[in-house]
Amino acid sequence: MSDDKQFEAAAVENEAAGKGGLSQEELDELVAASDTGGRSPSGTIGSFLVAVALAWSLFQLWIASPIPFIVGWGVFNDTEARSIHLAFALFLAFAAYPAARTSAQLALAVIVPAVLTTLFMYGAKEGVPVWWVPIPALVLIGAIILGSPKDRIPGWEWLLAIVGAIAALYLYIFYDGIAQRVGAPILQDYVIAVIGILLLLEATRRALGPALMIVATVFLVYTFLGPYMPSIIAHKGNNLSEVVNHHWITTEGVFGIALGVSTSFVFLFVLFGSLLDKAGAGNYFIQVAFSLMGHMRGGPAKAAVVSSAMTGLISGSSIANVVTTGTFTIPLMKRVGFNSEKAGAVEVASSVNGQIMPPVMGAAAFLMVEYVGIPYFDVVKHAFLPAVISYIALVYIVHLEAMKAGMEGLPRAVEPKPLVAWLMSLAFTIAVICGLSFAVYYGMGWIRPAFGASAGYVVFGFLVVVYIGLLSIAAKEKPLEMEDPNAPVTQLPLPGPTIRSGLHFLLPVVVLVWALMIDRLSPGLSAFWAASFMVFILVTQRPLLAMLRGVGDLGGAIRDGFADLIDGLVAGARNMIGIGIATATAGVIVGAVSQTGVGSALADVVEVLSGGRIMAILALTAVLSLILGMGLPTTANYIVVSALLAPVIVTLGQQNGLIVPLIAVHLFVFYFGIMADVTPPVGLASFAAAAVSGGDPIRTGLVAFFYSLRTAALPFLFIFNTDLLLIDVTWAQGIFVFIVATIAMLLFAAATQGWFLARNRFYETLALLLIAFTLFRPGFWMDMVSPPFQNVPPADLATAALNAEIGDSLRLQVSGLNAVGDAVTFTALLPVGEGETGEDRLFASGFEYIANGEDVIVDNVAFGSVAAEAGFDWDQKIEQVEVPADQPSKYLMFIPALILLGLVVMLQRGRARPQPATA
């Protein structure tokens, strides 16, 4: 049964039975079916699979560590590591995921190999025998028809697992021979590639459902049948030799960048999250959120948002996040007044948002480093503000829902302090945190130059001392236990003791952030050090707590610690099966895009449909991202939408005068891709939440979609206002942008929820939307009043460069031929360099031109110059030159917006009914 059907059936059955949710065992099965495989055989076979998963985790830790380079053994290059990584993923996919799903999926599992076999035979050129091509497909189809039990692994599935692993290991075993015949595959290459592609697609169907398998198959069909496609997307077509070489024998397809990122970075971060959760951090985050926010109006829902945000930092799966936190939060939300659909929708919206939270972002952050070509620190910086604003808005949406229903919070654990005492306590806490931050920053900054190569040992010793100190504090508190959410709640956990009981869980996060942000180590090495410290905590946490509390069996605590470590390593590997398979299959799509040039064809389709209007282009791209993202995990989702749709926005934007930083484009398609986890009819996260709440999955998805409108609005806003991504802003400007954007998003949420201080009237909703838009993008109105650019004749280009400030950019509208010889017109930014004359300044930017009367032609563009990076090329014609004009501050538009906001407040204050006090 597919994941969505399984979730839906569970929810309907649950609702009919009158239950509030599934049992923990049933929820574990749902997560397993989605994320780790629905089959866990016992006995010797089960132990063997555990050993394979453990070996995979240890292999990944080995290649990420500096140890191989120190000992001079076990060093693998990128291609070899990717080959071994995929071999583990394919083997475990066939072992952990049974073939039996829905009848439709089994039919698909028969049709796809048959179709691809026909294409492979069609594409085989002369000299390549084709009699063998149907054999692997027939074996695969016959094996699938035999069926696949959940409690054991039949012999034919062992065969598929072993053959799949061998096909993936082919690049590692025959690396030298393949390197000597690039572009000229032999019969052995053909056989392995055909078998590998078929088995990879079947593993994708098992682990991820049909969506990604269908998309990859469609792109393979398109690769072979290019000449028969509609003229707007037609291409010359590729034969079997080209497909085999591109997709399996080289690193352009399956073994490309996506699988490389999965091998180098993603596995370690998933493993780190798994170890952190196994240590008890997930429970700690939930309990802390409830102790701090449970007393507020609609408190359990607000706590669900915060706990999902914290869990999202360590989780790469929306569904696992829903079930992990939702098991506890959804019943409590229902108890304080939320119906099943709204309780599930809050959990869905907050859990899916976890995928946009730095530093991991569902592993997409590391792919962005490769695809956008900027440092990891910059990716996190640009993604941080929209994610935080989105979460703040979701907390506010929950508050509005609670106000509408007149809800109260759960009983407080202690009476609140007087305001003065609370402010003094807050000031003291902030002072302590700042003091510790400065001490750590400057202390560790001094350690490195002082101790040289030994600095790592000194830092580790310092962290161990802090760790023991925090554990001694935790030992004085009662151990955190996940309480039954369906039991009566008499009071919430005490905030102070709850926070103190798990502060040591923050140390590995500190190690990770320090390595990434301060030391600027590679993401892989940073995750290795964080995971290594997490291993140390898992092994020592239980024994040290037993010693500090003076209770328990020390030997048993040590055994339990190592058992937790093994469980964490195995869970991390099983969590990676789907991601490893997804990145490999997404590589097929990326390879097809690069091989066929479909990206430019898709841009033509979008341009025709949109008529060249910017908003229509963005809206169509958003819808396509939603469609392509349906049923895909976050990582594969981003790979697909970024490969297909990011170039569309860049290309069409330039042609229509919109020049956007590449990171903004990639975040745009990423945001809409993950919205597919919310949106019916697929919306797997919505089905998971409905299975927990007992609500209707479609209604849950629709409510979650409306809660997520703020996430859908943000990409459109930061495309036009890149200040939201902290691009080229100072610290002071960044703080100002954060405050204004947060207020704007809260007003947008109030408008879409139909409630501000009281229930909105339609004109108040329109006013709130207008105010929010003005705060987000004041330049839109100011540009109408005073244009930001003025046109000068192309012949005056040198004068314009001389009058511009050094470092400023001139906007040039250029006409010429694109890569395939078609005439295009686009806009490009030319930065102005240093020089005495205008010509000198243009030359410093790598730009030379010839003036022929009124015509200005690009004569030369220096290789690697800023002009070349901007897209200028020889023989292009400069059609128009735009220089910055003097313009009043765009923030003057805040004045009428704030006046209108004051008017709305005055209108609603008279209608606002008194709200009950929080408990």
Tab-separated table of N, CA, C and O in Angstrom, residues 368-454:
chain	number	residue	atom	x	y	z
A	368	MET	N	22.578	23.426	-2.394
A	368	MET	CA	22.638	24.812	-2.854
A	368	MET	C	24.081	25.302	-2.934
A	368	MET	O	24.424	26.096	-3.820
A	369	VAL	N	24.909	24.849	-2.020
A	369	VAL	CA	26.327	25.224	-2.067
A	369	VAL	C	26.921	24.834	-3.414
A	369	VAL	O	27.661	25.609	-4.041
A	370	GLU	N	26.578	23.621	-3.885
A	370	GLU	CA	27.131	23.133	-5.149
A	370	GLU	C	26.470	23.794	-6.356
A	370	GLU	O	27.135	24.161	-7.315
A	371	TYR	N	25.150	23.938	-6.312
A	371	TYR	CA	24.426	24.434	-7.477
A	371	TYR	C	24.534	25.944	-7.645
A	371	TYR	O	24.562	26.451	-8.762
A	372	VAL	N	24.548	26.682	-6.536
A	372	VAL	CA	24.592	28.144	-6.612
A	372	VAL	C	26.025	28.640	-6.647
A	372	VAL	O	26.314	29.702	-7.201
A	373	GLY	N	26.937	27.866	-6.046
A	373	GLY	CA	28.343	28.245	-6.078
A	373	GLY	C	28.723	29.305	-5.071
A	373	GLY	O	29.585	30.144	-5.345
A	374	ILE	N	28.061	29.294	-3.888
A	374	ILE	CA	28.415	30.231	-2.821
A	374	ILE	C	28.735	29.438	-1.570
A	374	ILE	O	28.348	28.278	-1.450
A	375	PRO	N	29.455	30.022	-0.618
A	375	PRO	CA	29.810	29.279	0.594
A	375	PRO	C	28.583	28.876	1.404
A	375	PRO	O	27.527	29.518	1.338
A	376	TYR	N	28.746	27.820	2.193
A	376	TYR	CA	27.642	27.319	3.021
A	376	TYR	C	27.146	28.394	3.985
A	376	TYR	O	25.934	28.529	4.207
A	377	PHE	N	28.055	29.151	4.554
A	377	PHE	CA	27.666	30.202	5.496
A	377	PHE	C	26.705	31.185	4.834
A	377	PHE	O	25.737	31.630	5.451
A	378	ASP	N	26.942	31.516	3.560
A	378	ASP	CA	26.066	32.458	2.858
A	378	ASP	C	24.685	31.852	2.615
A	378	ASP	O	23.672	32.556	2.681
A	379	VAL	N	24.637	30.550	2.314
A	379	VAL	CA	23.336	29.895	2.135
A	379	VAL	C	22.508	30.013	3.408
A	379	VAL	O	21.323	30.366	3.383
A	380	VAL	N	23.126	29.710	4.548
A	380	VAL	CA	22.422	29.781	5.832
A	380	VAL	C	21.983	31.215	6.114
A	380	VAL	O	20.859	31.465	6.564
A	381	LYS	N	22.861	32.178	5.853
A	381	LYS	CA	22.534	33.581	6.109
A	381	LYS	C	21.334	34.020	5.271
A	381	LYS	O	20.407	34.661	5.788
A	382	HIS	N	21.329	33.653	4.001
A	382	HIS	CA	20.238	34.084	3.131
A	382	HIS	C	18.919	33.386	3.476
A	382	HIS	O	17.850	33.975	3.323
A	383	ALA	N	18.974	32.145	3.926
A	383	ALA	CA	17.744	31.383	4.187
A	383	ALA	C	17.180	31.632	5.577
A	383	ALA	O	16.026	31.283	5.845
A	384	PHE	N	17.971	32.233	6.458
A	384	PHE	CA	17.590	32.302	7.871
A	384	PHE	C	16.365	33.183	8.111
A	384	PHE	O	15.401	32.767	8.757
A	385	LEU	N	16.384	34.400	7.595
A	385	LEU	CA	15.330	35.360	7.913
A	385	LEU	C	13.943	34.905	7.444
A	385	LEU	O	12.985	34.936	8.235
A	386	PRO	N	13.771	34.460	6.189
A	386	PRO	CA	12.439	33.997	5.789
A	386	PRO	C	11.927	32.844	6.640
A	386	PRO	O	10.732	32.782	6.949
A	387	ALA	N	12.817	31.914	7.019
A	387	ALA	CA	12.384	30.770	7.823
A	387	ALA	C	11.901	31.216	9.193
A	387	ALA	O	10.856	30.764	9.677
A	388	VAL	N	12.646	32.111	9.838
A	388	VAL	CA	12.259	32.582	11.171
A	388	VAL	C	10.952	33.368	11.098
A	388	VAL	O	10.042	33.191	11.926
A	389	ILE	N	10.833	34.243	10.104
A	389	ILE	CA	9.601	35.022	9.945
A	389	ILE	C	8.415	34.098	9.724
A	389	ILE	O	7.317	34.306	10.268
A	390	SER	N	8.609	33.057	8.941
A	390	SER	CA	7.530	32.115	8.671
A	390	SER	C	7.065	31.425	9.947
A	390	SER	O	5.859	31.239	10.177
A	391	TYR	N	8.002	31.053	10.819
A	391	TYR	CA	7.628	30.395	12.082
A	391	TYR	C	6.933	31.371	13.030
A	391	TYR	O	5.968	31.006	13.714
A	392	ILE	N	7.423	32.597	13.094
A	392	ILE	CA	6.762	33.595	13.948
A	392	ILE	C	5.321	33.796	13.485
A	392	ILE	O	4.390	33.876	14.296
A	393	ALA	N	5.125	33.859	12.166
A	393	ALA	CA	3.778	34.042	11.632
A	393	ALA	C	2.888	32.851	11.951
A	393	ALA	O	1.689	33.012	12.223
A	394	LEU	N	3.461	31.640	11.945
A	394	LEU	CA	2.653	30.462	12.260
A	394	LEU	C	2.218	30.479	13.727
A	394	LEU	O	1.077	30.116	14.053
A	395	VAL	N	3.103	30.897	14.626
A	395	VAL	CA	2.711	31.043	16.038
A	395	VAL	C	1.570	32.053	16.151
A	395	VAL	O	0.608	31.847	16.916
A	396	TYR	N	1.645	33.125	15.380
A	396	TYR	CA	0.592	34.146	15.417
A	396	TYR	C	-0.719	33.601	14.853
A	396	TYR	O	-1.802	33.908	15.369
A	397	ILE	N	-0.642	32.790	13.803
A	397	ILE	CA	-1.850	32.171	13.251
A	397	ILE	C	-2.532	31.307	14.309
A	397	ILE	O	-3.757	31.327	14.472
A	398	VAL	N	-1.723	30.542	15.039
A	398	VAL	CA	-2.268	29.724	16.124
A	398	VAL	C	-2.936	30.620	17.167
A	398	VAL	O	-4.013	30.310	17.697
A	399	HIS	N	-2.290	31.749	17.481
A	399	HIS	CA	-2.861	32.686	18.451
A	399	HIS	C	-4.211	33.212	17.957
A	399	HIS	O	-5.170	33.320	18.746
A	400	LEU	N	-4.306	33.533	16.672
A	400	LEU	CA	-5.572	34.026	16.126
A	400	LEU	C	-6.652	32.955	16.189
A	400	LEU	O	-7.814	33.245	16.504
A	401	GLU	N	-6.278	31.708	15.878
A	401	GLU	CA	-7.254	30.621	15.975
A	401	GLU	C	-7.748	30.470	17.410
A	401	GLU	O	-8.937	30.227	17.661
A	402	ALA	N	-6.832	30.613	18.363
A	402	ALA	CA	-7.214	30.502	19.773
A	402	ALA	C	-8.126	31.660	20.179
A	402	ALA	O	-9.075	31.481	20.956
A	403	MET	N	-7.848	32.856	19.669
A	403	MET	CA	-8.696	34.008	19.973
A	403	MET	C	-10.098	33.820	19.398
A	403	MET	O	-11.101	34.136	20.044
A	404	LYS	N	-10.177	33.303	18.164
A	404	LYS	CA	-11.486	33.086	17.555
A	404	LYS	C	-12.343	32.160	18.422
A	404	LYS	O	-13.537	32.384	18.589
A	405	ALA	N	-11.700	31.107	18.936
A	405	ALA	CA	-12.447	30.090	19.682
A	405	ALA	C	-12.518	30.373	21.176
A	405	ALA	O	-13.130	29.614	21.920
A	406	GLY	N	-11.874	31.464	21.628
A	406	GLY	CA	-11.877	31.776	23.045
A	406	GLY	C	-11.182	30.728	23.890
A	406	GLY	O	-11.618	30.409	25.007
A	407	MET	N	-10.083	30.167	23.369
A	407	MET	CA	-9.381	29.086	24.078
A	407	MET	C	-8.589	29.616	25.264
A	407	MET	O	-8.255	30.798	25.335
A	408	GLU	N	-8.250	28.688	26.172
A	408	GLU	CA	-7.360	28.977	27.281
A	408	GLU	C	-6.155	28.059	27.184
A	408	GLU	O	-6.171	27.054	26.479
A	409	GLY	N	-5.107	28.407	27.915
A	409	GLY	CA	-3.921	27.571	27.959
A	409	GLY	C	-4.050	26.479	29.005
A	409	GLY	O	-5.036	26.384	29.732
A	410	LEU	N	-3.026	25.639	29.078
A	410	LEU	CA	-2.974	24.619	30.115
A	410	LEU	C	-2.551	25.256	31.440
A	410	LEU	O	-1.955	26.335	31.454
A	411	PRO	N	-2.829	24.599	32.561
A	411	PRO	CA	-2.458	25.185	33.850
A	411	PRO	C	-0.951	25.393	33.962
A	411	PRO	O	-0.158	24.552	33.542
A	412	ARG	N	-0.547	26.531	34.518
A	412	ARG	CA	0.869	26.826	34.732
A	412	ARG	C	1.460	25.887	35.785
A	412	ARG	O	0.766	25.454	36.703
A	413	ALA	N	2.744	25.631	35.656
A	413	ALA	CA	3.433	24.854	36.687
A	413	ALA	C	3.720	25.704	37.913
A	413	ALA	O	3.699	25.232	39.046
A	414	VAL	N	4.011	27.005	37.695
A	414	VAL	CA	4.260	27.935	38.801
A	414	VAL	C	3.609	29.262	38.449
A	414	VAL	O	3.358	29.567	37.291
A	415	GLU	N	3.314	30.060	39.465
A	415	GLU	CA	2.763	31.389	39.238
A	415	GLU	C	3.821	32.285	38.619
A	415	GLU	O	5.002	32.202	38.977
A	416	PRO	N	3.451	33.146	37.665
A	416	PRO	CA	4.445	34.012	37.027
A	416	PRO	C	5.019	35.028	37.996
A	416	PRO	O	4.365	35.440	38.950
A	417	LYS	N	6.255	35.427	37.736
A	417	LYS	CA	6.904	36.443	38.560
A	417	LYS	C	6.291	37.808	38.267
A	417	LYS	O	5.731	38.027	37.192
A	418	PRO	N	6.410	38.742	39.214
A	418	PRO	CA	6.021	40.118	38.910
A	418	PRO	C	6.830	40.642	37.715
A	418	PRO	O	7.933	40.165	37.437
A	419	LEU	N	6.286	41.649	37.040
A	419	LEU	CA	6.898	42.144	35.811
A	419	LEU	C	8.340	42.597	36.025
A	419	LEU	O	9.233	42.254	35.249
A	420	VAL	N	8.591	43.328	37.117
A	420	VAL	CA	9.944	43.835	37.367
A	420	VAL	C	10.915	42.673	37.571
A	420	VAL	O	12.018	42.650	37.011
A	421	ALA	N	10.481	41.685	38.383
A	421	ALA	CA	11.348	40.528	38.627
A	421	ALA	C	11.592	39.754	37.324
A	421	ALA	O	12.700	39.268	37.074
A	422	TRP	N	10.543	39.662	36.494
A	422	TRP	CA	10.698	38.938	35.235
A	422	TRP	C	11.675	39.661	34.308
A	422	TRP	O	12.531	39.025	33.676
A	423	LEU	N	11.584	40.982	34.245
A	423	LEU	CA	12.497	41.741	33.396
A	423	LEU	C	13.931	41.633	33.890
A	423	LEU	O	14.873	41.508	33.094
A	424	MET	N	14.106	41.675	35.225
A	424	MET	CA	15.457	41.538	35.780
A	424	MET	C	16.027	40.156	35.478
A	424	MET	O	17.210	40.015	35.119
A	425	SER	N	15.194	39.131	35.594
A	425	SER	CA	15.637	37.775	35.292
A	425	SER	C	16.015	37.639	33.823
A	425	SER	O	17.034	37.028	33.480
A	426	LEU	N	15.193	38.245	32.945
A	426	LEU	CA	15.490	38.207	31.513
A	426	LEU	C	16.797	38.918	31.203
A	426	LEU	O	17.641	38.418	30.445
A	427	ALA	N	16.995	40.097	31.809
A	427	ALA	CA	18.231	40.856	31.579
A	427	ALA	C	19.447	40.070	32.057
A	427	ALA	O	20.489	40.035	31.387
A	428	PHE	N	19.318	39.422	33.224
A	428	PHE	CA	20.426	38.634	33.750
A	428	PHE	C	20.746	37.457	32.822
A	428	PHE	O	21.923	37.165	32.541
A	429	THR	N	19.688	36.788	32.331
A	429	THR	CA	19.895	35.649	31.424
A	429	THR	C	20.592	36.087	30.146
A	429	THR	O	21.537	35.435	29.680
A	430	ILE	N	20.138	37.218	29.584
A	430	ILE	CA	20.766	37.721	28.363
A	430	ILE	C	22.230	38.078	28.614
A	430	ILE	O	23.114	37.783	27.803
A	431	ALA	N	22.491	38.699	29.762
A	431	ALA	CA	23.865	39.073	30.102
A	431	ALA	C	24.759	37.841	30.230
A	431	ALA	O	25.903	37.830	29.747
A	432	VAL	N	24.233	36.801	30.872
A	432	VAL	CA	25.021	35.570	31.029
A	432	VAL	C	25.311	34.940	29.670
A	432	VAL	O	26.440	34.531	29.380
A	433	ILE	N	24.283	34.884	28.817
A	433	ILE	CA	24.472	34.290	27.487
A	433	ILE	C	25.489	35.089	26.680
A	433	ILE	O	26.382	34.525	26.029
A	434	CYS	N	25.369	36.411	26.709
A	434	CYS	CA	26.328	37.259	25.983
A	434	CYS	C	27.736	37.069	26.515
A	434	CYS	O	28.714	36.968	25.756
A	435	GLY	N	27.850	37.024	27.868
A	435	GLY	CA	29.163	36.826	28.470
A	435	GLY	C	29.787	35.508	28.058
A	435	GLY	O	30.973	35.449	27.711
A	436	LEU	N	28.977	34.448	28.088
A	436	LEU	CA	29.491	33.141	27.682
A	436	LEU	C	29.867	33.138	26.206
A	436	LEU	O	30.886	32.556	25.811
A	437	SER	N	29.037	33.801	25.381
A	437	SER	CA	29.323	33.839	23.942
A	437	SER	C	30.653	34.535	23.664
A	437	SER	O	31.485	34.032	22.899
A	438	PHE	N	30.875	35.696	24.323
A	438	PHE	CA	32.141	36.403	24.129
A	438	PHE	C	33.309	35.570	24.647
A	438	PHE	O	34.378	35.526	24.024
A	439	ALA	N	33.103	34.917	25.805
A	439	ALA	CA	34.178	34.110	26.381
A	439	ALA	C	34.555	32.965	25.454
A	439	ALA	O	35.739	32.701	25.213
A	440	VAL	N	33.540	32.284	24.925
A	440	VAL	CA	33.816	31.159	24.031
A	440	VAL	C	34.458	31.646	22.735
A	440	VAL	O	35.452	31.087	22.265
A	441	TYR	N	33.900	32.735	22.182
A	441	TYR	CA	34.409	33.205	20.894
A	441	TYR	C	35.869	33.640	20.992
A	441	TYR	O	36.733	33.168	20.253
A	442	TYR	N	36.136	34.533	21.952
A	442	TYR	CA	37.495	35.048	22.050
A	442	TYR	C	38.430	34.027	22.680
A	442	TYR	O	39.629	33.982	22.369
A	443	GLY	N	37.880	33.184	23.575
A	443	GLY	CA	38.713	32.148	24.181
A	443	GLY	C	39.190	31.150	23.154
A	443	GLY	O	40.383	30.849	23.056
A	444	MET	N	38.263	30.650	22.335
A	444	MET	CA	38.648	29.679	21.319
A	444	MET	C	39.448	30.350	20.209
A	444	MET	O	40.296	29.719	19.585
A	445	GLY	N	39.162	31.613	19.961
A	445	GLY	CA	39.970	32.336	18.986
A	445	GLY	C	41.420	32.465	19.433
A	445	GLY	O	42.338	32.491	18.616
A	446	TRP	N	41.639	32.520	20.761
A	446	TRP	CA	42.997	32.606	21.289
A	446	TRP	C	43.666	31.242	21.332
A	446	TRP	O	44.879	31.116	21.187
A	447	ILE	N	42.853	30.194	21.531
A	447	ILE	CA	43.402	28.836	21.658
A	447	ILE	C	44.089	28.407	20.379
A	447	ILE	O	45.190	27.832	20.414
A	448	ARG	N	43.498	28.684	19.244
A	448	ARG	CA	44.023	28.153	17.992
A	448	ARG	C	45.433	28.660	17.661
A	448	ARG	O	46.322	27.863	17.394
A	449	PRO	N	45.669	29.979	17.673
A	449	PRO	CA	47.047	30.405	17.375
A	449	PRO	C	48.032	30.032	18.481
A	449	PRO	O	49.213	29.829	18.220
A	450	ALA	N	47.542	29.912	19.711
A	450	ALA	CA	48.444	29.633	20.828
A	450	ALA	C	48.912	28.181	20.837
A	450	ALA	O	50.074	27.897	21.165
A	451	PHE	N	48.032	27.243	20.480
A	451	PHE	CA	48.372	25.831	20.610
A	451	PHE	C	48.609	25.147	19.267
A	451	PHE	O	48.989	23.975	19.244
A	452	GLY	N	48.372	25.840	18.171
A	452	GLY	CA	48.679	25.278	16.865
A	452	GLY	C	47.950	23.981	16.598
A	452	GLY	O	46.733	23.874	16.747
A	453	ALA	N	48.732	22.935	16.236
A	453	ALA	CA	48.139	21.651	15.886
A	453	ALA	C	47.437	20.985	17.061
A	453	ALA	O	46.587	20.113	16.872
A	454	SER	N	47.800	21.370	18.290
A	454	SER	CA	47.186	20.767	19.474
A	454	SER	C	45.903	21.467	19.892
A	454	SER	O	45.285	21.073	20.892
